């Protein structure tokens, strides 16, 4: 069984002190210090209002490659460079001012986040409680920053 919980979007974020006033489109990201996270080496972007799609691949000034989203988020907050991070990692740091949202009108297409479990019959009570908790936690969450 699968139950849809939320949609996950990724955001282009950078250190709070980085001057990004000249960044107006994804191509303007070229040359900025960048942190990449495998396997998302190419950022599939879509403009939220126009629907225009672009793919951005950093080719120069790559400061670090990681394979962990938490580490990616920490090094961006630490000032290493810009990166493409999930909204659930970005939101608390954006609210606290530790990072900034770059090109807020550009994001990835929403990815569904589902909870999977074996079946509806004979579910242990603790699993049923967990399913109910998760459904309540994500109720009405559209995953948009």
N, CA, C and O atoms as a GROMACS GRO file, in nm:
protein
  580
    1UNK      N    1   0.084  -0.117   0.000
    1UNK     CA    2   0.000   0.000   0.000
    1UNK      C    3   0.089   0.124   0.000
    1UNK      O    4   0.200   0.123   0.055
    2UNK      N    5   0.040   0.227  -0.061
    2UNK     CA    6   0.112   0.353  -0.063
    2UNK      C    7   0.016   0.468  -0.034
    2UNK      O    8  -0.096   0.471  -0.085
    3UNK      N    9   0.061   0.560   0.047
    3UNK     CA   10  -0.019   0.679   0.080
    3UNK      C   11   0.066   0.802   0.051
    3UNK      O   12   0.177   0.815   0.101
    4UNK      N   13   0.011   0.891  -0.030
    4UNK     CA   14   0.079   1.017  -0.060
    4UNK      C   15   0.084   1.103   0.066
    4UNK      O   16  -0.019   1.124   0.131
    5UNK      N   17   0.203   1.152   0.101
    5UNK     CA   18   0.219   1.238   0.219
    5UNK      C   19   0.231   1.385   0.179
    5UNK      O   20   0.160   1.470   0.231
    6UNK      N   21   0.321   1.412   0.086
    6UNK     CA   22   0.347   1.550   0.048
    6UNK      C   23   0.421   1.552  -0.084
    6UNK      O   24   0.458   1.447  -0.137
    7UNK      N   25   0.444   1.670  -0.136
    7UNK     CA   26   0.530   1.690  -0.251
    7UNK      C   27   0.657   1.760  -0.204
    7UNK      O   28   0.652   1.850  -0.120
    8UNK      N   29   0.770   1.719  -0.259
    8UNK     CA   30   0.897   1.778  -0.222
    8UNK      C   31   0.948   1.860  -0.339
    8UNK      O   32   0.951   1.814  -0.453
    9UNK      N   33   0.988   1.980  -0.309
    9UNK     CA   34   1.051   2.066  -0.409
    9UNK      C   35   1.193   2.096  -0.362
    9UNK      O   36   1.223   2.092  -0.242
   10UNK      N   37   1.278   2.125  -0.457
   10UNK     CA   38   1.415   2.164  -0.428
   10UNK      C   39   1.430   2.313  -0.458
   10UNK      O   40   1.364   2.366  -0.548
   11UNK      N   41   1.517   2.378  -0.385
   11UNK     CA   42   1.540   2.521  -0.402
   11UNK      C   43   1.689   2.547  -0.420
   11UNK      O   44   1.773   2.478  -0.362
   12UNK      N   45   1.720   2.647  -0.501
   12UNK     CA   46   1.858   2.690  -0.516
   12UNK      C   47   1.885   2.787  -0.401
   12UNK      O   48   1.820   2.891  -0.390
   13UNK      N   49   1.980   2.752  -0.317
   13UNK     CA   50   2.010   2.834  -0.200
   13UNK      C   51   2.160   2.860  -0.192
   13UNK      O   52   2.242   2.787  -0.248
   14UNK      N   53   2.192   2.967  -0.121
   14UNK     CA   54   2.332   3.001  -0.103
   14UNK      C   55   2.355   3.065   0.032
   14UNK      O   56   2.259   3.093   0.105
   15UNK      N   57   2.480   3.090   0.066
   15UNK     CA   58   2.511   3.154   0.194
   15UNK      C   59   2.444   3.291   0.203
   15UNK      O   60   2.425   3.359   0.102
   16UNK      N   61   2.409   3.330   0.323
   16UNK     CA   62   2.338   3.456   0.345
   16UNK      C   63   2.419   3.577   0.299
   16UNK      O   64   2.361   3.677   0.257
   17UNK      N   65   2.550   3.569   0.306
   17UNK     CA   66   2.634   3.685   0.273
   17UNK      C   67   2.678   3.690   0.127
   17UNK      O   68   2.754   3.780   0.090
   18UNK      N   69   2.633   3.598   0.043
   18UNK     CA   70   2.672   3.594  -0.098
   18UNK      C   71   2.591   3.696  -0.177
   18UNK      O   72   2.468   3.699  -0.167
   19UNK      N   73   2.659   3.780  -0.256
   19UNK     CA   74   2.589   3.879  -0.340
   19UNK      C   75   2.533   3.808  -0.464
   19UNK      O   76   2.609   3.760  -0.549
   20UNK      N   77   2.401   3.801  -0.472
   20UNK     CA   78   2.336   3.736  -0.586
   20UNK      C   79   2.243   3.833  -0.659
   20UNK      O   80   2.150   3.791  -0.728
   21UNK      N   81   2.268   3.963  -0.643
   21UNK     CA   82   2.181   4.064  -0.704
   21UNK      C   83   2.181   4.057  -0.856
   21UNK      O   84   2.085   4.101  -0.920
   22UNK      N   85   2.286   4.002  -0.914
   22UNK     CA   86   2.295   3.992  -1.060
   22UNK      C   87   2.230   3.865  -1.116
   22UNK      O   88   2.221   3.849  -1.237
   23UNK      N   89   2.186   3.774  -1.030
   23UNK     CA   90   2.128   3.646  -1.074
   23UNK      C   91   1.981   3.667  -1.109
   23UNK      O   92   1.898   3.693  -1.022
   24UNK      N   93   1.951   3.655  -1.238
   24UNK     CA   94   1.813   3.673  -1.286
   24UNK      C   95   1.757   3.548  -1.352
   24UNK      O   96   1.636   3.534  -1.365
   25UNK      N   97   1.845   3.457  -1.395
   25UNK     CA   98   1.806   3.334  -1.465
   25UNK      C   99   1.906   3.224  -1.430
   25UNK      O  100   2.016   3.254  -1.383
   26UNK      N  101   1.869   3.098  -1.452
   26UNK     CA  102   1.961   2.988  -1.418
   26UNK      C  103   2.099   3.001  -1.482
   26UNK      O  104   2.199   2.963  -1.420
   27UNK      N  105   2.108   3.052  -1.603
   27UNK     CA  106   2.238   3.066  -1.669
   27UNK      C  107   2.331   3.160  -1.593
   27UNK      O  108   2.453   3.149  -1.603
   28UNK      N  109   2.274   3.252  -1.516
   28UNK     CA  110   2.354   3.347  -1.439
   28UNK      C  111   2.425   3.282  -1.321
   28UNK      O  112   2.510   3.345  -1.258
   29UNK      N  113   2.391   3.158  -1.290
   29UNK     CA  114   2.457   3.086  -1.181
   29UNK      C  115   2.599   3.044  -1.217
   29UNK      O  116   2.680   3.014  -1.129
   30UNK      N  117   2.630   3.041  -1.346
   30UNK     CA  118   2.762   2.998  -1.391
   30UNK      C  119   2.870   3.083  -1.325
   30UNK      O  120   2.862   3.205  -1.321
   31UNK      N  121   2.970   3.016  -1.275
   31UNK     CA  122   3.081   3.084  -1.212
   31UNK      C  123   3.068   3.101  -1.062
   31UNK      O  124   3.168   3.127  -0.994
   32UNK      N  125   2.947   3.087  -1.008
   32UNK     CA  126   2.932   3.097  -0.862
   32UNK      C  127   2.995   2.974  -0.797
   32UNK      O  128   2.991   2.866  -0.856
   33UNK      N  129   3.052   2.988  -0.678
   33UNK     CA  130   3.100   2.869  -0.608
   33UNK      C  131   2.982   2.776  -0.582
   33UNK      O  132   2.879   2.818  -0.530
   34UNK      N  133   2.999   2.650  -0.619
   34UNK     CA  134   2.886   2.555  -0.616
   34UNK      C  135   2.921   2.430  -0.538
   34UNK      O  136   3.034   2.383  -0.539
   35UNK      N  137   2.819   2.378  -0.469
   35UNK     CA  138   2.830   2.251  -0.400
   35UNK      C  139   2.728   2.157  -0.464
   35UNK      O  140   2.610   2.191  -0.476
   36UNK      N  141   2.773   2.040  -0.505
   36UNK     CA  142   2.685   1.944  -0.572
   36UNK      C  143   2.660   1.824  -0.483
   36UNK      O  144   2.743   1.788  -0.399
   37UNK      N  145   2.545   1.763  -0.502
   37UNK     CA  146   2.510   1.643  -0.427
   37UNK      C  147   2.468   1.534  -0.525
   37UNK      O  148   2.374   1.551  -0.602
   38UNK      N  149   2.539   1.423  -0.520
   38UNK     CA  150   2.504   1.309  -0.606
   38UNK      C  151   2.372   1.250  -0.558
   38UNK      O  152   2.350   1.243  -0.438
   39UNK      N  153   2.287   1.209  -0.646
   39UNK     CA  154   2.302   1.200  -0.791
   39UNK      C  155   2.250   1.322  -0.866
   39UNK      O  156   2.240   1.318  -0.988
   40UNK      N  157   2.216   1.431  -0.798
   40UNK     CA  158   2.155   1.548  -0.863
   40UNK      C  159   2.263   1.645  -0.910
   40UNK      O  160   2.275   1.756  -0.858
   41UNK      N  161   2.340   1.603  -1.008
   41UNK     CA  162   2.446   1.687  -1.060
   41UNK      C  163   2.393   1.788  -1.162
   41UNK      O  164   2.452   1.894  -1.181
   42UNK      N  165   2.283   1.753  -1.227
   42UNK     CA  166   2.213   1.845  -1.315
   42UNK      C  167   2.084   1.885  -1.248
   42UNK      O  168   2.008   1.798  -1.203
   43UNK      N  169   2.056   2.014  -1.240
   43UNK     CA  170   1.937   2.064  -1.174
   43UNK      C  171   1.829   2.086  -1.279
   43UNK      O  172   1.841   2.177  -1.361
   44UNK      N  173   1.724   2.006  -1.276
   44UNK     CA  174   1.611   2.021  -1.368
   44UNK      C  175   1.518   2.126  -1.309
   44UNK      O  176   1.451   2.101  -1.209
   45UNK      N  177   1.515   2.242  -1.370
   45UNK     CA  178   1.443   2.355  -1.316
   45UNK      C  179   1.319   2.387  -1.399
   45UNK      O  180   1.316   2.366  -1.520
   46UNK      N  181   1.218   2.439  -1.332
   46UNK     CA  182   1.098   2.484  -1.399
   46UNK      C  183   1.055   2.616  -1.336
   46UNK      O  184   1.051   2.630  -1.214
   47UNK      N  185   1.022   2.714  -1.422
   47UNK     CA  186   0.976   2.843  -1.372
   47UNK      C  187   0.835   2.824  -1.317
   47UNK      O  188   0.748   2.769  -1.385
   48UNK      N  189   0.812   2.868  -1.195
   48UNK     CA  190   0.686   2.844  -1.125
   48UNK      C  191   0.568   2.908  -1.198
   48UNK      O  192   0.459   2.852  -1.199
   49UNK      N  193   0.588   3.024  -1.258
   49UNK     CA  194   0.477   3.096  -1.321
   49UNK      C  195   0.461   3.064  -1.469
   49UNK      O  196   0.350   3.040  -1.515
   50UNK      N  197   0.570   3.064  -1.544
   50UNK     CA  198   0.560   3.044  -1.690
   50UNK      C  199   0.563   2.897  -1.730
   50UNK      O  200   0.517   2.862  -1.839
   51UNK      N  201   0.617   2.811  -1.644
   51UNK     CA  202   0.628   2.670  -1.678
   51UNK      C  203   0.750   2.637  -1.763
   51UNK      O  204   0.774   2.521  -1.797
   52UNK      N  205   0.829   2.740  -1.798
   52UNK     CA  206   0.950   2.718  -1.877
   52UNK      C  207   1.043   2.623  -1.803
   52UNK      O  208   1.060   2.633  -1.682
   53UNK      N  209   1.104   2.530  -1.878
   53UNK     CA  210   1.195   2.432  -1.818
   53UNK      C  211   1.336   2.457  -1.867
   53UNK      O  212   1.359   2.487  -1.984
   54UNK      N  213   1.430   2.442  -1.776
   54UNK     CA  214   1.572   2.453  -1.809
   54UNK      C  215   1.649   2.354  -1.723
   54UNK      O  216   1.611   2.324  -1.610
   55UNK      N  217   1.756   2.305  -1.778
   55UNK     CA  218   1.848   2.220  -1.702
   55UNK      C  219   1.975   2.299  -1.679
   55UNK      O  220   2.029   2.359  -1.772
   56UNK      N  221   2.022   2.299  -1.556
   56UNK     CA  222   2.146   2.369  -1.523
   56UNK      C  223   2.248   2.268  -1.472
   56UNK      O  224   2.220   2.190  -1.381
   57UNK      N  225   2.366   2.272  -1.531
   57UNK     CA  226   2.476   2.188  -1.486
   57UNK      C  227   2.595   2.279  -1.457
   57UNK      O  228   2.645   2.349  -1.546
   58UNK      N  229   2.640   2.277  -1.334
   58UNK     CA  230   2.758   2.356  -1.297
   58UNK      C  231   2.881   2.294  -1.361
   58UNK      O  232   2.903   2.173  -1.352
   59UNK      N  233   2.960   2.377  -1.426
   59UNK     CA  234   3.079   2.324  -1.492
   59UNK      C  235   3.208   2.382  -1.436
   59UNK      O  236   3.316   2.324  -1.455
   60UNK      N  237   3.198   2.494  -1.367
   60UNK     CA  238   3.318   2.554  -1.311
   60UNK      C  239   3.295   2.599  -1.169
   60UNK      O  240   3.181   2.616  -1.126
   61UNK      N  241   3.402   2.619  -1.097
   61UNK     CA  242   3.399   2.665  -0.959
   61UNK      C  243   3.319   2.571  -0.867
   61UNK      O  244   3.248   2.616  -0.777
   62UNK      N  245   3.332   2.442  -0.891
   62UNK     CA  246   3.267   2.343  -0.804
   62UNK      C  247   3.359   2.324  -0.684
   62UNK      O  248   3.470   2.272  -0.696
   63UNK      N  249   3.310   2.364  -0.569
   63UNK     CA  250   3.392   2.360  -0.448
   63UNK      C  251   3.391   2.225  -0.379
   63UNK      O  252   3.489   2.185  -0.316
   64UNK      N  253   3.277   2.153  -0.393
   64UNK     CA  254   3.264   2.029  -0.318
   64UNK      C  255   3.154   1.944  -0.380
   64UNK      O  256   3.054   1.997  -0.429
   65UNK      N  257   3.173   1.811  -0.378
   65UNK     CA  258   3.069   1.716  -0.417
   65UNK      C  259   3.044   1.626  -0.298
   65UNK      O  260   3.137   1.570  -0.240
   66UNK      N  261   2.917   1.612  -0.261
   66UNK     CA  262   2.879   1.528  -0.148
   66UNK      C  263   2.772   1.430  -0.192
   66UNK      O  264   2.721   1.438  -0.304
   67UNK      N  265   2.737   1.337  -0.103
   67UNK     CA  266   2.629   1.244  -0.134
   67UNK      C  267   2.527   1.237  -0.020
   67UNK      O  268   2.459   1.136  -0.002
   68UNK      N  269   2.517   1.344   0.056
   68UNK     CA  270   2.426   1.349   0.169
   68UNK      C  271   2.361   1.487   0.175
   68UNK      O  272   2.430   1.589   0.180
   69UNK      N  273   2.226   1.491   0.174
   69UNK     CA  274   2.153   1.618   0.172
   69UNK      C  275   2.177   1.701   0.298
   69UNK      O  276   2.186   1.824   0.291
   70UNK      N  277   2.189   1.637   0.412
   70UNK     CA  278   2.215   1.712   0.536
   70UNK      C  279   2.351   1.780   0.531
   70UNK      O  280   2.365   1.896   0.570
   71UNK      N  281   2.450   1.709   0.482
   71UNK     CA  282   2.584   1.767   0.468
   71UNK      C  283   2.581   1.881   0.366
   71UNK      O  284   2.642   1.986   0.388
   72UNK      N  285   2.512   1.860   0.255
   72UNK     CA  286   2.498   1.964   0.153
   72UNK      C  287   2.442   2.092   0.215
   72UNK      O  288   2.494   2.201   0.193
   73UNK      N  289   2.336   2.078   0.292
   73UNK     CA  290   2.272   2.193   0.354
   73UNK      C  291   2.366   2.264   0.451
   73UNK      O  292   2.373   2.386   0.454
   74UNK      N  293   2.439   2.187   0.530
   74UNK     CA  294   2.532   2.246   0.628
   74UNK      C  295   2.645   2.323   0.561
   74UNK      O  296   2.682   2.431   0.607
   75UNK      N  297   2.700   2.268   0.452
   75UNK     CA  298   2.812   2.339   0.389
   75UNK      C  299   2.765   2.464   0.315
   75UNK      O  300   2.840   2.561   0.303
   76UNK      N  301   2.641   2.463   0.266
   76UNK     CA  302   2.586   2.585   0.206
   76UNK      C  303   2.570   2.691   0.315
   76UNK      O  304   2.609   2.806   0.296
   77UNK      N  305   2.513   2.653   0.428
   77UNK     CA  306   2.497   2.747   0.540
   77UNK      C  307   2.633   2.795   0.591
   77UNK      O  308   2.645   2.907   0.641
   78UNK      N  309   2.734   2.709   0.578
   78UNK     CA  310   2.868   2.745   0.623
   78UNK      C  311   2.944   2.835   0.526
   78UNK      O  312   3.055   2.878   0.557
   79UNK      N  313   2.885   2.864   0.411
   79UNK     CA  314   2.945   2.959   0.319
   79UNK      C  315   3.028   2.901   0.206
   79UNK      O  316   3.097   2.976   0.136
   80UNK      N  317   3.025   2.771   0.186
   80UNK     CA  318   3.109   2.709   0.083
   80UNK      C  319   3.062   2.745  -0.058
   80UNK      O  320   3.144   2.766  -0.147
   81UNK      N  321   2.930   2.752  -0.079
   81UNK     CA  322   2.879   2.784  -0.212
   81UNK      C  323   2.728   2.767  -0.221
   81UNK      O  324   2.661   2.751  -0.119
   82UNK      N  325   2.676   2.771  -0.343
   82UNK     CA  326   2.533   2.754  -0.366
   82UNK      C  327   2.505   2.608  -0.396
   82UNK      O  328   2.593   2.534  -0.441
   83UNK      N  329   2.381   2.567  -0.372
   83UNK     CA  330   2.342   2.429  -0.400
   83UNK      C  331   2.192   2.417  -0.416
   83UNK      O  332   2.118   2.513  -0.397
   84UNK      N  333   2.150   2.298  -0.450
   84UNK     CA  334   2.010   2.264  -0.479
   84UNK      C  335   1.963   2.171  -0.368
   84UNK      O  336   1.999   2.054  -0.366
   85UNK      N  337   1.884   2.225  -0.274
   85UNK     CA  338   1.848   2.148  -0.156
   85UNK      C  339   1.697   2.133  -0.141
   85UNK      O  340   1.622   2.218  -0.188
   86UNK      N  341   1.654   2.026  -0.075
   86UNK     CA  342   1.510   2.005  -0.055
   86UNK      C  343   1.450   2.113   0.034
   86UNK      O  344   1.515   2.164   0.125
   87UNK      N  345   1.325   2.147   0.006
   87UNK     CA  346   1.257   2.252   0.081
   87UNK      C  347   1.251   2.225   0.230
   87UNK      O  348   1.258   2.318   0.310
   88UNK      N  349   1.238   2.099   0.269
   88UNK     CA  350   1.230   2.069   0.412
   88UNK      C  351   1.363   2.092   0.484
   88UNK      O  352   1.363   2.113   0.606
   89UNK      N  353   1.474   2.090   0.413
   89UNK     CA  354   1.603   2.128   0.472
   89UNK      C  355   1.621   2.279   0.468
   89UNK      O  356   1.675   2.339   0.561
   90UNK      N  357   1.575   2.340   0.359
   90UNK     CA  358   1.598   2.483   0.338
   90UNK      C  359   1.513   2.572   0.429
   90UNK      O  360   1.563   2.672   0.479
   91UNK      N  361   1.388   2.536   0.450
   91UNK     CA  362   1.294   2.626   0.516
   91UNK      C  363   1.341   2.678   0.652
   91UNK      O  364   1.338   2.799   0.674
   92UNK      N  365   1.385   2.593   0.744
   92UNK     CA  366   1.430   2.646   0.874
   92UNK      C  367   1.550   2.740   0.862
   92UNK      O  368   1.560   2.838   0.936
   93UNK      N  369   1.641   2.710   0.770
   93UNK     CA  370   1.759   2.794   0.753
   93UNK      C  371   1.726   2.926   0.683
   93UNK      O  372   1.788   3.028   0.711
   94UNK      N  373   1.627   2.923   0.593
   94UNK     CA  374   1.582   3.048   0.530
   94UNK      C  375   1.516   3.138   0.634
   94UNK      O  376   1.540   3.258   0.638
   95UNK      N  377   1.431   3.078   0.719
   95UNK     CA  378   1.362   3.155   0.822
   95UNK      C  379   1.458   3.215   0.924
   95UNK      O  380   1.434   3.324   0.976
   96UNK      N  381   1.566   3.145   0.952
   96UNK     CA  382   1.663   3.195   1.049
   96UNK      C  383   1.765   3.292   0.987
   96UNK      O  384   1.842   3.355   1.059
   97UNK      N  385   1.764   3.303   0.854
   97UNK     CA  386   1.857   3.393   0.786
   97UNK      C  387   1.995   3.336   0.764
   97UNK      O  388   2.086   3.410   0.728
   98UNK      N  389   2.014   3.206   0.785
   98UNK     CA  390   2.146   3.145   0.767
   98UNK      C  391   2.179   3.122   0.619
   98UNK      O  392   2.296   3.117   0.582
   99UNK      N  393   2.075   3.107   0.536
   99UNK     CA  394   2.094   3.093   0.392
   99UNK      C  395   1.994   3.184   0.322
   99UNK      O  396   1.903   3.237   0.385
  100UNK      N  397   2.013   3.200   0.192
  100UNK     CA  398   1.918   3.278   0.113
  100UNK      C  399   1.869   3.196  -0.006
  100UNK      O  400   1.940   3.110  -0.058
  101UNK      N  401   1.747   3.224  -0.047
  101UNK     CA  402   1.685   3.157  -0.160
  101UNK      C  403   1.726   3.233  -0.287
  101UNK      O  404   1.700   3.352  -0.300
  102UNK      N  405   1.790   3.163  -0.378
  102UNK     CA  406   1.834   3.222  -0.503
  102UNK      C  407   1.738   3.177  -0.612
  102UNK      O  408   1.703   3.059  -0.619
  103UNK      N  409   1.695   3.268  -0.696
  103UNK     CA  410   1.597   3.240  -0.802
  103UNK      C  411   1.472   3.171  -0.745
  103UNK      O  412   1.442   3.058  -0.783
  104UNK      N  413   1.400   3.237  -0.656
  104UNK     CA  414   1.284   3.174  -0.593
  104UNK      C  415   1.172   3.136  -0.690
  104UNK      O  416   1.084   3.057  -0.655
  105UNK      N  417   1.173   3.193  -0.812
  105UNK     CA  418   1.071   3.156  -0.910
  105UNK      C  419   1.108   3.029  -0.987
  105UNK      O  420   1.031   2.985  -1.073
  106UNK      N  421   1.223   2.971  -0.957
  106UNK     CA  422   1.267   2.848  -1.023
  106UNK      C  423   1.277   2.736  -0.920
  106UNK      O  424   1.328   2.755  -0.810
  107UNK      N  425   1.226   2.620  -0.957
  107UNK     CA  426   1.229   2.503  -0.869
  107UNK      C  427   1.229   2.379  -0.958
  107UNK      O  428   1.223   2.389  -1.080
  108UNK      N  429   1.236   2.263  -0.896
  108UNK     CA  430   1.219   2.140  -0.972
  108UNK      C  431   1.070   2.109  -0.980
  108UNK      O  432   0.990   2.170  -0.909
  109UNK      N  433   1.032   2.016  -1.065
  109UNK     CA  434   0.894   1.969  -1.064
  109UNK      C  435   0.878   1.892  -0.932
  109UNK      O  436   0.967   1.819  -0.890
  110UNK      N  437   0.762   1.911  -0.870
  110UNK     CA  438   0.739   1.848  -0.739
  110UNK      C  439   0.756   1.697  -0.747
  110UNK      O  440   0.709   1.633  -0.842
  111UNK      N  441   0.822   1.642  -0.648
  111UNK     CA  442   0.838   1.496  -0.637
  111UNK      C  443   0.748   1.448  -0.524
  111UNK      O  444   0.748   1.506  -0.415
  112UNK      N  445   0.673   1.344  -0.550
  112UNK     CA  446   0.585   1.290  -0.447
  112UNK      C  447   0.663   1.215  -0.340
  112UNK      O  448   0.761   1.147  -0.370
  113UNK      N  449   0.619   1.229  -0.218
  113UNK     CA  450   0.677   1.155  -0.106
  113UNK      C  451   0.566   1.067  -0.051
  113UNK      O  452   0.464   1.117  -0.004
  114UNK      N  453   0.586   0.938  -0.057
  114UNK     CA  454   0.483   0.843  -0.015
  114UNK      C  455   0.531   0.757   0.101
  114UNK      O  456   0.650   0.731   0.118
  115UNK      N  457   0.435   0.715   0.180
  115UNK     CA  458   0.462   0.620   0.287
  115UNK      C  459   0.413   0.484   0.235
  115UNK      O  460   0.299   0.471   0.191
  116UNK      N  461   0.499   0.384   0.241
  116UNK     CA  462   0.465   0.251   0.193
  116UNK      C  463   0.456   0.154   0.310
  116UNK      O  464   0.538   0.157   0.402
  117UNK      N  465   0.357   0.068   0.304
  117UNK     CA  466   0.344  -0.038   0.404
  117UNK      C  467   0.280  -0.158   0.337
  117UNK      O  468   0.224  -0.148   0.228
  118UNK      N  469   0.289  -0.272   0.402
  118UNK     CA  470   0.257  -0.400   0.340
  118UNK      C  471   0.113  -0.414   0.296
  118UNK      O  472   0.087  -0.440   0.178
  119UNK      N  473   0.019  -0.399   0.385
  119UNK     CA  474  -0.122  -0.415   0.348
  119UNK      C  475  -0.210  -0.351   0.454
  119UNK      O  476  -0.160  -0.304   0.556
  120UNK      N  477  -0.340  -0.350   0.430
  120UNK     CA  478  -0.433  -0.291   0.525
  120UNK      C  479  -0.484  -0.392   0.628
  120UNK      O  480  -0.536  -0.354   0.732
  121UNK      N  481  -0.468  -0.516   0.599
  121UNK     CA  482  -0.517  -0.622   0.687
  121UNK      C  483  -0.410  -0.658   0.790
  121UNK      O  484  -0.291  -0.663   0.758
  122UNK      N  485  -0.452  -0.683   0.911
  122UNK     CA  486  -0.362  -0.730   1.017
  122UNK      C  487  -0.245  -0.636   1.044
  122UNK      O  488  -0.132  -0.680   1.067
  123UNK      N  489  -0.272  -0.508   1.043
  123UNK     CA  490  -0.167  -0.411   1.074
  123UNK      C  491  -0.151  -0.403   1.226
  123UNK      O  492  -0.250  -0.383   1.296
  124UNK      N  493  -0.030  -0.418   1.276
  124UNK     CA  494  -0.010  -0.402   1.421
  124UNK      C  495  -0.054  -0.262   1.465
  124UNK      O  496  -0.042  -0.166   1.390
  125UNK      N  497  -0.104  -0.253   1.585
  125UNK     CA  498  -0.160  -0.128   1.637
  125UNK      C  499  -0.056  -0.015   1.632
  125UNK      O  500  -0.091   0.097   1.597
  126UNK      N  501   0.068  -0.043   1.667
  126UNK     CA  502   0.171   0.061   1.666
  126UNK      C  503   0.196   0.112   1.525
  126UNK      O  504   0.226   0.230   1.506
  127UNK      N  505   0.184   0.024   1.425
  127UNK     CA  506   0.201   0.068   1.285
  127UNK      C  507   0.082   0.154   1.244
  127UNK      O  508   0.100   0.255   1.176
  128UNK      N  509  -0.038   0.115   1.283
  128UNK     CA  510  -0.159   0.193   1.253
  128UNK      C  511  -0.147   0.333   1.315
  128UNK      O  512  -0.183   0.432   1.251
  129UNK      N  513  -0.098   0.341   1.439
  129UNK     CA  514  -0.078   0.470   1.504
  129UNK      C  515   0.022   0.556   1.428
  129UNK      O  516   0.003   0.677   1.411
  130UNK      N  517   0.129   0.492   1.382
  130UNK     CA  518   0.231   0.565   1.307
  130UNK      C  519   0.175   0.616   1.175
  130UNK      O  520   0.200   0.731   1.137
  131UNK      N  521   0.099   0.534   1.105
  131UNK     CA  522   0.036   0.575   0.978
  131UNK      C  523  -0.056   0.694   1.003
  131UNK      O  524  -0.051   0.792   0.929
  132UNK      N  525  -0.139   0.686   1.105
  132UNK     CA  526  -0.231   0.796   1.137
  132UNK      C  527  -0.154   0.923   1.172
  132UNK      O  528  -0.192   1.032   1.130
  133UNK      N  529  -0.046   0.909   1.249
  133UNK     CA  530   0.037   1.024   1.286
  133UNK      C  531   0.095   1.090   1.161
  133UNK      O  532   0.089   1.213   1.147
  134UNK      N  533   0.151   1.011   1.072
  134UNK     CA  534   0.212   1.065   0.951
  134UNK      C  535   0.108   1.132   0.861
  134UNK      O  536   0.134   1.239   0.806
  135UNK      N  537  -0.006   1.071   0.845
  135UNK     CA  538  -0.111   1.131   0.762
  135UNK      C  539  -0.158   1.264   0.821
  135UNK      O  540  -0.182   1.359   0.747
  136UNK      N  541  -0.171   1.270   0.953
  136UNK     CA  542  -0.211   1.394   1.018
  136UNK      C  543  -0.102   1.499   1.005
  136UNK      O  544  -0.132   1.617   0.982
  137UNK      N  545   0.023   1.459   1.021
  137UNK     CA  546   0.136   1.552   1.012
  137UNK      C  547   0.143   1.622   0.877
  137UNK      O  548   0.174   1.740   0.869
  138UNK      N  549   0.114   1.547   0.771
  138UNK     CA  550   0.128   1.601   0.636
  138UNK      C  551  -0.005   1.645   0.575
  138UNK      O  552  -0.008   1.685   0.458
  139UNK      N  553  -0.113   1.638   0.649
  139UNK     CA  554  -0.243   1.678   0.597
  139UNK      C  555  -0.241   1.825   0.552
  139UNK      O  556  -0.204   1.914   0.629
  140UNK      N  557  -0.279   1.848   0.429
  140UNK     CA  558  -0.285   1.985   0.377
  140UNK      C  559  -0.150   2.042   0.340
  140UNK      O  560  -0.141   2.159   0.301
  141UNK      N  561  -0.043   1.963   0.350
  141UNK     CA  562   0.091   2.009   0.315
  141UNK      C  563   0.110   1.993   0.165
  141UNK      O  564   0.113   1.881   0.114
  142UNK      N  565   0.122   2.105   0.092
  142UNK     CA  566   0.138   2.096  -0.052
  142UNK      C  567   0.284   2.098  -0.094
  142UNK      O  568   0.315   2.090  -0.213
  143UNK      N  569   0.375   2.109   0.004
  143UNK     CA  570   0.518   2.100  -0.026
  143UNK      C  571   0.578   2.223  -0.093
  143UNK      O  572   0.689   2.216  -0.146
  144UNK      N  573   0.507   2.334  -0.093
  144UNK     CA  574   0.556   2.454  -0.159
  144UNK      C  575   0.613   2.549  -0.056
  144UNK      O  576   0.548   2.578   0.045
  145UNK      N  577   0.734   2.598  -0.081
  145UNK     CA  578   0.798   2.692   0.011
  145UNK      C  579   0.734   2.829  -0.006
  145UNK      O  580   0.773   2.924   0.062
   0.00000   0.00000   0.00000
